[in-house]
């Protein structure tokens, strides 16, 4: 069932992300095996784990980066603190 859900979501989200230059999955849940990210279309994909520095995207004027937040906020008690870190 999870694979079917990932397939459906990836198809919908890929209608946008395939036109971006890069896709970053930000702070995946501990149980996230990367299925959704793997199923999505994007020229470049990467994952940023909790505690890793988020890249500075403010200078991007020619590139486009999409951010995938897959359930991160559902498992976080301090969403504002999570975004600040």
Coordinates of N, CA, C and O in Angstrom, one line a residue:
X1 N 0.8 -1.2 0.0 CA 0.0 0.0 0.0 C 0.9 1.3 0.0 O 0.5 2.2 -0.7
X2 N 2.0 1.2 0.8 CA 2.8 2.4 0.9 C 3.5 2.7 -0.5 O 3.6 3.8 -0.9
X3 N 3.8 1.6 -1.2 CA 4.4 1.8 -2.6 C 3.4 2.4 -3.5 O 3.8 3.3 -4.3
X4 N 2.2 2.0 -3.4 CA 1.1 2.6 -4.3 C 0.9 4.1 -4.0 O 0.8 4.9 -4.9
X5 N 0.9 4.4 -2.7 CA 0.8 5.8 -2.2 C 1.9 6.6 -2.7 O 1.7 7.7 -3.2
X6 N 3.1 6.1 -2.6 CA 4.3 6.8 -3.1 C 4.3 7.0 -4.6 O 4.6 8.1 -5.1
X7 N 3.8 6.0 -5.3 CA 3.7 6.1 -6.7 C 2.7 7.2 -7.1 O 3.0 8.0 -8.0
X8 N 1.6 7.2 -6.5 CA 0.6 8.3 -6.8 C 1.1 9.7 -6.5 O 1.0 10.6 -7.3
X9 N 1.6 9.8 -5.2 CA 2.1 11.2 -4.8 C 3.3 11.6 -5.7 O 3.4 12.8 -6.1
X10 N 4.2 10.7 -6.0 CA 5.3 11.0 -6.8 C 4.9 11.5 -8.2 O 5.4 12.4 -8.8
X11 N 3.9 10.8 -8.8 CA 3.4 11.2 -10.1 C 2.8 12.6 -10.0 O 3.1 13.4 -11.0
X12 N 2.0 12.9 -9.0 CA 1.5 14.3 -8.9 C 2.5 15.3 -8.6 O 2.5 16.4 -9.3
X13 N 3.4 15.1 -7.7 CA 4.5 16.1 -7.4 C 5.5 16.2 -8.5 O 6.0 17.3 -8.7
X14 N 5.7 15.2 -9.3 CA 6.7 15.2 -10.4 C 6.2 16.1 -11.5 O 7.0 16.6 -12.3
X15 N 4.9 16.4 -11.6 CA 4.4 17.3 -12.6 C 5.0 18.7 -12.4 O 5.1 19.5 -13.4
X16 N 5.5 19.0 -11.2 CA 6.2 20.2 -10.9 C 7.7 20.0 -10.8 O 8.5 20.8 -11.4
X17 N 8.1 19.1 -10.0 CA 9.6 18.9 -9.7 C 10.4 18.6 -10.9 O 11.6 18.9 -10.9
X18 N 9.8 18.0 -11.9 CA 10.6 17.6 -13.1 C 11.2 18.9 -13.8 O 12.1 18.8 -14.6
X19 N 10.6 20.0 -13.6 CA 11.0 21.3 -14.2 C 12.0 22.1 -13.3 O 12.4 23.1 -13.7
X20 N 12.2 21.6 -12.1 CA 13.1 22.2 -11.2 C 14.5 21.7 -11.4 O 14.7 20.6 -12.0
X21 N 15.5 22.4 -11.0 CA 16.9 21.9 -11.2 C 17.3 20.9 -10.1 O 18.2 20.1 -10.4
X22 N 16.7 21.0 -8.9 CA 17.1 20.1 -7.9 C 15.9 19.9 -6.9 O 15.1 20.8 -6.7
X23 N 15.9 18.7 -6.3 CA 14.9 18.4 -5.3 C 15.6 18.0 -4.0 O 16.5 17.1 -4.0
X24 N 15.3 18.6 -2.9 CA 15.9 18.3 -1.6 C 14.8 17.8 -0.7 O 13.8 18.5 -0.5
X25 N 15.0 16.6 -0.1 CA 14.1 16.1 0.9 C 14.7 16.6 2.3 O 15.8 16.2 2.6
X26 N 13.9 17.4 3.0 CA 14.4 18.0 4.2 C 14.0 17.2 5.4 O 12.8 17.0 5.6
X27 N 14.9 16.8 6.2 CA 14.7 16.1 7.5 C 13.7 15.0 7.4 O 12.6 15.0 7.9
X28 N 14.0 13.9 6.6 CA 13.1 12.8 6.5 C 12.9 12.1 7.9 O 13.8 12.2 8.8
X29 N 11.7 11.5 8.1 CA 11.4 10.8 9.3 C 12.4 9.6 9.5 O 13.0 9.1 8.5
X30 N 12.6 9.1 10.7 CA 13.5 8.0 10.9 C 13.1 6.8 10.2 O 13.9 6.0 9.7
X31 N 11.8 6.6 10.0 CA 11.3 5.4 9.3 C 11.2 5.6 7.8 O 10.7 4.7 7.1
X32 N 11.6 6.7 7.3 CA 11.5 7.0 5.8 C 12.6 6.3 5.1 O 13.8 6.5 5.3
X33 N 12.2 5.4 4.2 CA 13.2 4.6 3.5 C 13.6 5.3 2.2 O 14.4 4.7 1.4
X34 N 13.0 6.5 1.9 CA 13.4 7.2 0.7 C 12.6 6.8 -0.5 O 12.9 7.2 -1.7
X35 N 11.5 6.1 -0.4 CA 10.7 5.6 -1.5 C 10.0 6.8 -2.3 O 10.0 6.7 -3.5
X36 N 9.5 7.8 -1.6 CA 8.9 8.9 -2.3 C 9.9 9.7 -3.1 O 9.7 10.0 -4.2
X37 N 11.0 10.0 -2.4 CA 12.0 10.8 -3.1 C 12.5 10.0 -4.3 O 12.7 10.6 -5.4
X38 N 12.8 8.7 -4.2 CA 13.3 7.9 -5.3 C 12.3 7.8 -6.5 O 12.7 7.8 -7.6
X39 N 11.0 7.9 -6.2 CA 10.0 7.8 -7.2 C 9.7 9.1 -7.9 O 9.1 9.1 -9.0
X40 N 10.2 10.2 -7.3 CA 9.9 11.5 -7.9 C 10.9 11.8 -9.0 O 12.0 11.3 -9.0
X41 N 10.4 12.6 -10.0 CA 11.3 13.1 -11.1 C 11.9 14.4 -10.8 O 11.2 15.4 -10.4
X42 N 13.2 14.5 -10.9 CA 14.0 15.7 -10.7 C 15.4 15.4 -11.3 O 15.9 14.3 -11.1
X43 N 16.0 16.4 -11.9 CA 17.4 16.2 -12.4 C 18.4 15.9 -11.3 O 19.3 15.1 -11.6
X44 N 18.2 16.4 -10.1 CA 19.1 16.2 -9.1 C 18.3 16.0 -7.8 O 17.4 16.8 -7.5
X45 N 18.7 15.0 -7.0 CA 18.0 14.8 -5.7 C 19.0 14.6 -4.6 O 20.0 14.1 -4.8
X46 N 18.6 15.2 -3.4 CA 19.5 15.0 -2.2 C 18.6 15.0 -1.0 O 17.4 15.4 -1.0
X47 N 19.2 14.6 0.1 CA 18.5 14.6 1.4 C 19.3 15.3 2.4 O 20.6 15.2 2.4
X48 N 18.6 16.1 3.2 CA 19.3 16.8 4.3 C 18.7 16.3 5.6 O 17.5 16.4 5.9
X49 N 19.5 15.6 6.4 CA 19.1 15.0 7.6 C 19.1 16.0 8.7 O 19.7 17.1 8.6
X50 N 18.4 15.7 9.8 CA 18.4 16.5 11.0 C 19.8 16.8 11.5 O 20.7 15.9 11.5
X51 N 20.1 18.1 11.7 CA 21.4 18.5 12.2 C 22.3 18.9 11.1 O 23.3 19.6 11.3
X52 N 22.0 18.6 9.8 CA 22.8 19.0 8.7 C 22.5 20.4 8.3 O 21.3 20.8 8.4
X53 N 23.4 21.1 7.8 CA 23.2 22.5 7.4 C 22.3 22.5 6.1 O 22.6 21.8 5.2
X54 N 21.3 23.4 6.1 CA 20.5 23.6 4.9 C 21.2 24.6 4.0 O 21.7 25.6 4.4
X55 N 21.3 24.3 2.7 CA 22.0 25.2 1.8 C 21.3 26.5 1.7 O 20.1 26.7 1.8
X56 N 22.1 27.5 1.4 CA 21.6 28.9 1.3 C 21.1 29.0 -0.2 O 21.9 28.9 -1.1
X57 N 19.8 29.2 -0.3 CA 19.2 29.2 -1.6 C 18.9 30.7 -2.0 O 18.4 30.9 -3.1
X58 N 19.2 31.6 -1.2 CA 18.9 33.0 -1.5 C 19.6 33.6 -2.7 O 19.1 34.5 -3.3
X59 N 20.7 33.0 -3.1 CA 21.5 33.5 -4.2 C 21.0 32.8 -5.5 O 21.5 33.2 -6.6
X60 N 20.1 31.9 -5.5 CA 19.7 31.2 -6.7 C 18.8 32.1 -7.5 O 17.6 32.4 -7.1
X61 N 19.3 32.6 -8.6 CA 18.4 33.4 -9.5 C 18.2 32.6 -10.8 O 17.2 32.9 -11.5
X62 N 19.1 31.7 -11.2 CA 18.9 31.0 -12.4 C 18.5 29.5 -12.1 O 17.9 28.9 -13.0
X63 N 18.7 29.0 -10.9 CA 18.3 27.7 -10.6 C 17.0 27.7 -9.8 O 16.7 28.6 -9.1
X64 N 16.3 26.5 -9.8 CA 15.1 26.4 -9.0 C 15.3 25.1 -8.2 O 15.7 24.1 -8.7
X65 N 15.0 25.2 -6.9 CA 15.1 24.1 -6.0 C 13.7 23.9 -5.3 O 13.1 24.8 -4.8
X66 N 13.3 22.6 -5.4 CA 12.0 22.2 -4.7 C 12.4 21.5 -3.4 O 13.4 20.8 -3.3
X67 N 11.6 21.8 -2.3 CA 11.9 21.2 -1.0 C 10.7 20.2 -0.7 O 9.6 20.5 -0.8
X68 N 11.1 18.9 -0.5 CA 10.1 17.9 -0.1 C 10.1 17.7 1.4 O 11.2 17.5 2.0
X69 N 9.0 18.0 2.0 CA 8.8 17.8 3.5 C 7.8 16.7 3.6 O 6.6 17.0 3.5
X70 N 8.2 15.5 3.8 CA 7.3 14.3 3.8 C 7.0 13.9 5.2 O 7.7 13.1 5.8
X71 N 6.0 14.5 5.8 CA 5.5 14.0 7.1 C 6.4 14.6 8.3 O 6.1 14.2 9.4
X72 N 7.4 15.4 8.0 CA 8.2 15.9 9.1 C 7.5 16.7 10.1 O 7.7 16.5 11.3
X73 N 6.5 17.5 9.7 CA 5.8 18.3 10.7 C 4.8 17.5 11.5 O 4.4 17.9 12.6
X74 N 4.3 16.4 10.9 CA 3.4 15.5 11.6 C 4.0 14.9 12.9 O 3.3 14.4 13.8
X75 N 5.3 14.8 12.9 CA 6.1 14.1 14.0 C 6.9 15.1 14.8 O 7.7 14.6 15.6
X76 N 6.6 16.3 14.7 CA 7.4 17.4 15.3 C 6.5 18.1 16.3 O 5.5 18.6 15.9
X77 N 6.9 18.3 17.5 CA 6.2 19.0 18.5 C 6.5 20.5 18.4 O 5.6 21.4 18.7
X78 N 7.6 20.9 18.0 CA 8.1 22.3 17.9 C 8.4 22.6 16.4 O 9.5 22.6 16.0
X79 N 7.4 22.9 15.6 CA 7.5 23.1 14.2 C 8.4 24.3 13.9 O 9.3 24.3 13.1
X80 N 8.1 25.4 14.7 CA 8.9 26.6 14.5 C 10.4 26.4 14.8 O 11.2 26.8 14.1
X81 N 10.6 25.7 15.9 CA 12.0 25.4 16.2 C 12.7 24.5 15.2 O 13.9 24.7 14.9
X82 N 11.9 23.6 14.6 CA 12.4 22.7 13.6 C 12.8 23.5 12.4 O 13.9 23.3 11.8
X83 N 12.0 24.4 12.0 CA 12.3 25.3 10.8 C 13.5 26.2 11.0 O 14.2 26.5 10.1
X84 N 13.7 26.6 12.3 CA 14.8 27.5 12.6 C 16.1 26.8 12.6 O 17.1 27.4 12.4
X85 N 16.1 25.5 13.0 CA 17.3 24.8 13.1 C 17.9 24.4 11.8 O 18.3 24.6 10.9

